[in-house]
Short mmCIF file of C-alpha atoms and ligand atoms in Angstrom, two decimals:
data_model
loop_
_atom_site.label_atom_id
_atom_site.label_comp_id
_atom_site.label_asym_id
_atom_site.label_seq_id
_atom_site.Cartn_x
_atom_site.Cartn_y
_atom_site.Cartn_z
CA MET G 1 0.00 0.00 0.00
CA ARG G 2 1.63 3.24 -1.08
CA ILE G 3 0.85 6.66 -2.54
CA VAL G 4 3.40 8.88 -4.25
CA SER G 5 2.79 12.47 -5.36
CA THR G 6 4.97 15.01 -7.11
CA TRP G 7 6.71 17.74 -5.08
CA SER G 8 6.84 18.33 -1.32
CA PHE G 9 3.37 19.83 -1.19
CA GLY G 10 2.19 16.33 -2.05
CA LEU G 11 2.75 15.33 1.61
CA ALA G 12 -0.50 16.98 2.68
CA ALA G 13 -2.27 15.71 -0.44
CA ASN G 14 -1.16 12.16 0.40
CA GLU G 15 -2.56 12.51 3.92
CA ALA G 16 -5.92 13.49 2.44
CA ALA G 17 -5.77 10.41 0.22
CA TRP G 18 -4.60 7.85 2.76
CA PRO G 19 -7.98 6.77 4.24
CA HIS G 20 -9.18 5.89 0.73
CA LEU G 21 -6.08 3.80 0.16
CA VAL G 22 -6.65 1.89 3.35
CA ALA G 23 -10.26 1.32 2.27
CA GLY G 24 -8.99 -0.25 -0.95
CA LYS G 25 -10.08 2.62 -3.20
CA ALA G 26 -7.04 3.74 -5.16
CA LEU G 27 -9.06 5.88 -7.57
CA ASP G 28 -10.76 7.76 -4.73
CA ALA G 29 -7.32 8.21 -3.17
CA VAL G 30 -5.66 9.85 -6.17
CA GLU G 31 -8.75 11.99 -6.76
CA ALA G 32 -8.70 13.13 -3.12
CA ALA G 33 -5.00 14.01 -3.35
CA CYS G 34 -5.61 16.16 -6.42
CA ILE G 35 -8.70 17.80 -4.90
CA TYR G 36 -6.57 18.80 -1.92
CA ALA G 37 -3.96 20.39 -4.20
CA GLU G 38 -6.62 22.05 -6.34
CA MET G 39 -8.09 23.77 -3.27
CA ALA G 40 -4.82 25.01 -1.77
CA PRO G 41 -4.29 28.68 -2.74
CA ASP G 42 -0.53 28.52 -2.06
CA ILE G 43 0.02 25.82 -4.69
CA ASP G 44 0.40 28.01 -7.71
CA SER G 45 0.18 25.71 -10.66
CA VAL G 46 -2.83 23.63 -9.65
CA GLY G 47 -6.48 24.63 -9.21
CA PHE G 48 -7.32 27.72 -7.11
CA GLY G 49 -4.09 29.64 -6.78
CA GLY G 50 -2.89 28.50 -10.18
CA LEU G 51 -1.23 31.23 -12.23
CA PRO G 52 -3.29 32.41 -15.20
CA ASP G 53 -2.50 32.41 -18.91
CA SER G 54 -1.24 35.51 -20.72
CA SER G 55 -4.81 36.85 -20.92
CA GLY G 56 -5.10 36.75 -17.11
CA ARG G 57 -7.51 33.81 -17.08
CA VAL G 58 -6.82 30.49 -15.35
CA SER G 59 -7.39 27.24 -17.23
CA LEU G 60 -7.07 23.81 -15.68
CA ASP G 61 -6.17 20.37 -17.06
CA GLY G 62 -6.43 16.96 -15.46
CA CYS G 63 -6.85 13.25 -15.99
CA VAL G 64 -7.39 9.97 -14.19
CA MET G 65 -6.46 6.44 -15.18
CA LEU G 66 -6.99 2.87 -14.02
CA SER G 67 -6.13 1.12 -17.27
CA PRO G 68 -6.02 1.79 -21.02
CA SER G 69 -9.74 1.05 -21.22
CA CYS G 70 -10.60 3.06 -18.11
CA CYS G 71 -9.31 6.62 -18.23
CA GLY G 72 -10.47 10.18 -18.89
CA GLY G 73 -9.26 13.75 -19.11
CA VAL G 74 -10.28 17.37 -19.48
CA ALA G 75 -8.27 20.34 -20.72
CA GLY G 76 -8.80 24.08 -20.71
CA VAL G 77 -11.45 24.09 -17.98
CA ARG G 78 -12.08 27.69 -16.87
CA THR G 79 -15.05 27.65 -14.53
CA HIS G 80 -14.67 24.48 -12.45
CA LEU G 81 -12.17 23.89 -9.70
CA HIS G 82 -11.67 20.13 -9.89
CA PRO G 83 -10.57 18.98 -13.35
CA VAL G 84 -9.70 15.56 -11.96
CA SER G 85 -13.27 14.98 -10.78
CA VAL G 86 -14.66 16.12 -14.12
CA ALA G 87 -12.14 13.84 -15.85
CA ARG G 88 -13.40 10.94 -13.73
CA ARG G 89 -16.94 11.64 -14.95
CA VAL G 90 -15.68 11.64 -18.53
CA MET G 91 -14.20 8.21 -17.81
CA GLU G 92 -17.23 6.84 -15.99
CA ARG G 93 -20.13 8.38 -17.89
CA THR G 94 -19.07 8.91 -21.49
CA PRO G 95 -17.70 6.77 -24.30
CA HIS G 96 -14.95 9.40 -24.74
CA LEU G 97 -11.53 10.01 -23.30
CA LEU G 98 -10.89 13.76 -23.47
CA LEU G 99 -13.13 16.85 -23.41
CA VAL G 100 -11.71 20.32 -23.92
CA GLY G 101 -12.43 24.02 -23.40
CA GLN G 102 -15.90 25.48 -23.03
CA ASP G 103 -17.45 22.13 -23.90
CA ALA G 104 -15.66 20.53 -20.96
CA ASP G 105 -17.05 23.24 -18.68
CA ASP G 106 -20.54 22.71 -20.15
CA PHE G 107 -20.18 18.97 -19.47
CA ALA G 108 -19.18 19.74 -15.87
CA ASP G 109 -22.28 21.95 -15.53
CA ARG G 110 -24.50 19.14 -16.79
CA GLU G 111 -22.84 16.74 -14.36
CA GLY G 112 -23.76 19.05 -11.49
CA PHE G 113 -20.32 20.40 -10.60
CA ALA G 114 -20.46 23.85 -8.99
CA ARG G 115 -18.90 26.73 -10.86
CA ALA G 116 -15.98 28.46 -9.20
CA GLU G 117 -13.76 31.51 -9.57
CA LEU G 118 -10.31 30.07 -10.28
CA LEU G 119 -8.14 33.21 -10.06
CA ALA G 120 -6.88 33.63 -6.49
CA PRO G 121 -5.98 37.15 -5.31
CA GLY G 122 -2.28 36.23 -5.06
CA ALA G 123 -2.30 34.83 -8.60
CA ARG G 124 -3.98 38.01 -9.87
CA GLU G 125 -1.27 40.13 -8.21
CA ALA G 126 1.48 37.94 -9.66
CA PHE G 127 -0.09 38.31 -13.10
CA GLU G 128 -0.25 42.12 -12.78
CA ARG G 129 3.40 42.15 -11.73
CA TRP G 130 4.36 39.90 -14.62
CA ARG G 131 2.60 42.28 -17.03
CA VAL G 132 4.24 45.39 -15.62
CA GLU G 133 7.69 43.80 -15.47
CA GLY G 134 7.60 42.80 -19.11
CA GLY G 135 7.01 39.09 -18.87
CA VAL G 136 9.83 38.07 -16.52
CA ILE G 137 8.99 35.18 -14.23
CA ASP G 138 11.35 35.40 -11.29
CA GLN G 139 10.83 32.03 -9.69
CA SER G 140 13.65 32.39 -7.19
CA ARG G 141 12.21 35.59 -5.72
CA ASP G 142 8.67 34.24 -5.55
CA GLY G 143 9.87 31.00 -4.07
CA ALA G 144 11.57 32.75 -1.18
CA SER G 145 8.16 33.59 0.25
CA ARG G 146 7.15 29.98 0.65
CA SER G 147 8.05 27.40 3.20
CA LEU G 148 9.77 25.10 0.74
CA PRO G 149 13.36 23.90 0.70
CA ALA G 150 15.32 26.55 -1.24
CA ASP G 151 16.28 24.20 -4.07
CA GLU G 152 12.65 23.19 -4.58
CA ALA G 153 11.33 26.76 -4.25
CA ARG G 154 13.23 27.52 -7.44
CA TRP G 155 10.68 25.39 -9.29
CA ARG G 156 7.62 26.74 -7.51
CA HIS G 157 5.73 27.35 -10.75
CA HIS G 158 6.01 23.64 -11.46
CA ASP G 159 3.54 22.68 -8.76
CA THR G 160 1.56 20.24 -10.92
CA ILE G 161 0.38 17.27 -8.94
CA GLY G 162 0.84 13.83 -10.44
CA CYS G 163 -0.24 11.10 -8.08
CA LEU G 164 0.06 7.30 -8.22
CA ALA G 165 -1.46 4.89 -5.70
CA LEU G 166 -1.48 1.19 -4.93
CA ASP G 167 -4.30 0.41 -2.52
CA ALA G 168 -4.83 -2.28 0.09
CA ARG G 169 -6.42 -4.53 -2.53
CA GLY G 170 -3.52 -4.14 -4.96
CA THR G 171 -5.35 -1.81 -7.38
CA LEU G 172 -3.25 0.83 -9.11
CA ALA G 173 -4.62 4.27 -10.03
CA GLY G 174 -3.19 7.57 -11.19
CA ALA G 175 -4.30 11.18 -11.50
CA CYS G 176 -2.78 14.44 -12.63
CA SER G 177 -3.94 18.06 -12.16
CA THR G 178 -2.41 21.35 -13.28
CA SER G 179 -3.00 24.91 -14.36
CA GLY G 180 -0.18 24.39 -16.84
CA THR G 181 2.73 26.73 -17.38
CA PRO G 182 2.35 30.26 -16.01
CA TYR G 183 1.24 32.94 -18.50
CA LYS G 184 0.94 30.40 -21.30
CA ILE G 185 -0.66 31.35 -24.60
CA PRO G 186 -4.43 30.89 -24.14
CA GLY G 187 -5.43 27.46 -25.41
CA ARG G 188 -2.08 25.83 -24.68
CA VAL G 189 -2.34 22.31 -23.28
CA GLY G 190 0.68 20.48 -21.85
CA ASP G 191 1.28 16.85 -20.99
CA SER G 192 -0.78 16.61 -17.81
CA PRO G 193 -4.29 15.80 -19.11
CA ILE G 194 -3.08 13.59 -21.94
CA ILE G 195 -3.10 9.86 -21.34
CA GLY G 196 0.38 8.55 -22.13
CA GLN G 197 2.10 11.90 -21.64
CA GLY G 198 1.47 13.14 -18.10
CA LEU G 199 0.00 9.88 -16.82
CA TYR G 200 -0.16 6.22 -17.74
CA VAL G 201 -1.35 3.12 -15.86
CA GLU G 202 -1.04 -0.47 -17.04
CA PRO G 203 -2.48 -2.61 -14.23
CA ALA G 204 -0.31 -5.66 -14.96
CA VAL G 205 2.87 -3.57 -14.96
CA GLY G 206 2.75 -0.27 -13.09
CA ALA G 207 2.03 3.43 -13.39
CA ALA G 208 3.92 6.61 -14.23
CA THR G 209 3.34 10.33 -14.03
CA ALA G 210 5.33 13.44 -14.87
CA THR G 211 5.83 17.04 -13.89
CA GLY G 212 7.82 19.83 -15.44
CA THR G 213 7.83 21.51 -18.82
CA GLY G 214 4.97 19.81 -20.59
CA GLU G 215 6.34 20.30 -24.07
CA LEU G 216 9.43 18.24 -23.18
CA ILE G 217 7.39 15.47 -21.57
CA ALA G 218 4.76 15.34 -24.30
CA GLY G 219 7.25 15.13 -27.13
CA ILE G 220 8.59 11.81 -25.90
CA CYS G 221 5.20 10.44 -24.71
CA GLY G 222 6.89 10.33 -21.32
CA ALA G 223 4.52 8.47 -19.00
CA PHE G 224 3.78 5.82 -21.61
CA LEU G 225 7.48 5.45 -22.31
CA VAL G 226 8.20 4.76 -18.64
CA VAL G 227 5.47 2.14 -18.24
CA GLU G 228 6.29 0.53 -21.56
CA SER G 229 9.95 0.23 -20.55
CA MET G 230 8.83 -1.51 -17.38
CA ARG G 231 6.54 -3.79 -19.39
CA ARG G 232 9.57 -4.79 -21.45
CA GLY G 233 11.57 -5.66 -18.35
CA ALA G 234 13.19 -2.45 -17.09
CA THR G 235 13.13 -1.74 -13.37
CA PRO G 236 11.20 1.40 -12.34
CA LEU G 237 14.51 3.21 -11.79
CA GLU G 238 15.88 2.20 -15.20
CA ALA G 239 12.61 3.30 -16.79
CA VAL G 240 12.47 6.79 -15.25
CA ARG G 241 16.19 7.35 -15.76
CA ASP G 242 15.93 6.45 -19.44
CA ALA G 243 12.96 8.79 -19.89
CA VAL G 244 14.82 11.73 -18.35
CA LEU G 245 17.89 10.99 -20.46
CA ARG G 246 15.64 10.84 -23.50
CA VAL G 247 14.40 14.35 -22.66
CA ALA G 248 17.97 15.58 -22.21
CA ALA G 249 18.94 14.11 -25.59
CA SER G 250 15.87 15.30 -27.50
CA TYR G 251 15.72 19.06 -26.89
CA ARG G 252 17.79 22.18 -26.75
CA LEU G 253 17.39 22.75 -23.02
CA GLU G 254 16.90 26.14 -21.41
CA PRO G 255 17.61 27.06 -17.76
CA GLN G 256 13.93 27.06 -16.80
CA HIS G 257 13.32 23.57 -18.17
CA GLN G 258 12.57 20.80 -15.74
CA ALA G 259 11.23 17.30 -16.37
CA VAL G 260 10.50 14.67 -13.75
CA PHE G 261 9.21 11.11 -14.11
CA LEU G 262 7.77 9.13 -11.24
CA ALA G 263 6.98 5.42 -11.48
CA LEU G 264 5.19 2.95 -9.23
CA SER G 265 5.30 -0.71 -10.17
CA LYS G 266 2.47 -3.10 -9.45
CA ASP G 267 4.49 -4.58 -6.59
CA GLY G 268 4.74 -1.14 -4.96
CA THR G 269 8.34 -0.24 -5.89
CA PHE G 270 8.70 3.42 -6.76
CA ALA G 271 11.44 5.38 -8.50
CA HIS G 272 11.81 8.95 -9.70
CA ALA G 273 14.24 10.81 -11.91
CA ALA G 274 14.61 14.52 -12.61
CA LEU G 275 16.31 16.53 -15.31
CA ARG G 276 17.60 19.00 -12.72
CA PRO G 277 18.04 19.15 -8.92
CA GLY G 278 15.42 20.56 -6.58
CA TYR G 279 12.69 17.97 -6.99
CA ARG G 280 11.15 15.77 -4.29
CA THR G 281 8.48 13.10 -4.33
CA SER G 282 6.04 12.91 -1.43
CA VAL G 283 5.63 9.33 -0.29
CA MET G 284 3.14 7.83 2.14
CA ASP G 285 3.08 4.14 3.08
CA LEU G 286 3.15 2.01 6.21
CA ALA G 287 6.55 3.55 7.05
CA GLY G 288 4.91 6.99 7.26
CA PRO G 289 5.07 10.24 5.27
CA ARG G 290 8.29 11.56 3.78
CA ALA G 291 9.63 13.77 0.97
CA VAL G 292 12.37 12.01 -0.98
CA GLU G 293 14.95 13.45 -3.38
CA ALA G 294 15.12 11.99 -6.87
CA ASP G 295 17.03 8.72 -7.38
CA PHE G 296 18.66 10.09 -10.50
CA ILE G 297 19.34 13.62 -11.75
CA ALA G 298 20.43 14.00 -15.36
CA LEU G 299 22.02 17.44 -15.02
CA PRO G 300 23.17 17.61 -11.40
CA GLU G 301 25.15 20.81 -11.77
CA ALA G 302 23.32 23.91 -10.56
CA PRO G 303 22.00 25.91 -13.50
CA THR G 304 23.82 29.18 -14.00
CA GLU G 305 20.68 31.31 -13.81
CA SER G 306 18.55 31.71 -10.69
CA GLY G 307 15.50 30.57 -12.56
CA ALA G 308 14.41 33.97 -13.81
CA HIS G 309 13.35 33.76 -17.42
CA ALA G 310 11.34 35.57 -20.02
CA ARG G 311 8.62 34.08 -22.14
C1 SD4 H 1 2.40 21.42 -18.02
N1 SD4 H 1 3.54 19.63 -16.95
O1 SD4 H 1 1.28 21.86 -18.23
C2 SD4 H 1 2.69 20.76 -16.71
C3 SD4 H 1 3.29 21.75 -15.79
C4 SD4 H 1 3.97 21.12 -14.64
O2 SD4 H 1 5.16 21.14 -12.80
O3 SD4 H 1 4.04 19.95 -14.47
N2 SD4 H 1 4.55 21.82 -13.80
O4 SD4 H 1 3.32 21.54 -18.81
#
């Protein structure tokens, strides 16, 4: 029995999920973890508190997965707080896999989800500052205001939650929720709501999720790649390490780029690899809660820039 979530803020999300895991409900567990993150205003790339796009409007993406035949996602949701819950309805109540934009919000309305304002006051202020300062995202400065380890605070705008769980009955489930990259071009969708990119679960093998710069993760079909490597015999650590190295080999990397892969095998073994330092996975199991540094870092040297970058 184990739940793993991206970043240190996942510790509290895991706690919210734990009772469901004990009850043998892995899907409820990963949904509960994401709901927790979506409601926390200090997590600034998920749900309420998420930074808006370049038009000043927040849009949310999310997905859930039990197996290739049992998964769902939504992208570009603007008026509902819990994309993961809407994604679960897509999975459970439609013959489809992915709904997007206004039509996804309309679907959520029909399913009875309450509408919500997604732009938190702090996110609005950050957006106004970003506009005035000419599009510079100073992650190091912003991060100093939060109670995160300094190396992790550098990546504070990468707060996407990806969550994998193995429950008391041995069922695997995964979920992913994000507001995407800060100040993105309206309409942009990253890896997080796309099955095979930000999340993949193959019950006979294991599960994988990702966080970081979606364009890097999506281009290599990251989560699928990790699970498929495991299906072909790689250990979870070999699988996540190879995926990160594949990212490093496939793109011209910039200082603000990060990519992390997290895997949980069907026997409960987990492994995680990051492109750059400053990433932790939140783990909860019978040994208790803990935040663990990545097993493998592709570019361990500190980047030369503080993390400030222009878009
Ligand atoms: C995205 N992968 O939309 C997400 C962002 C993220 O940690 O994971 N940040 O590209």
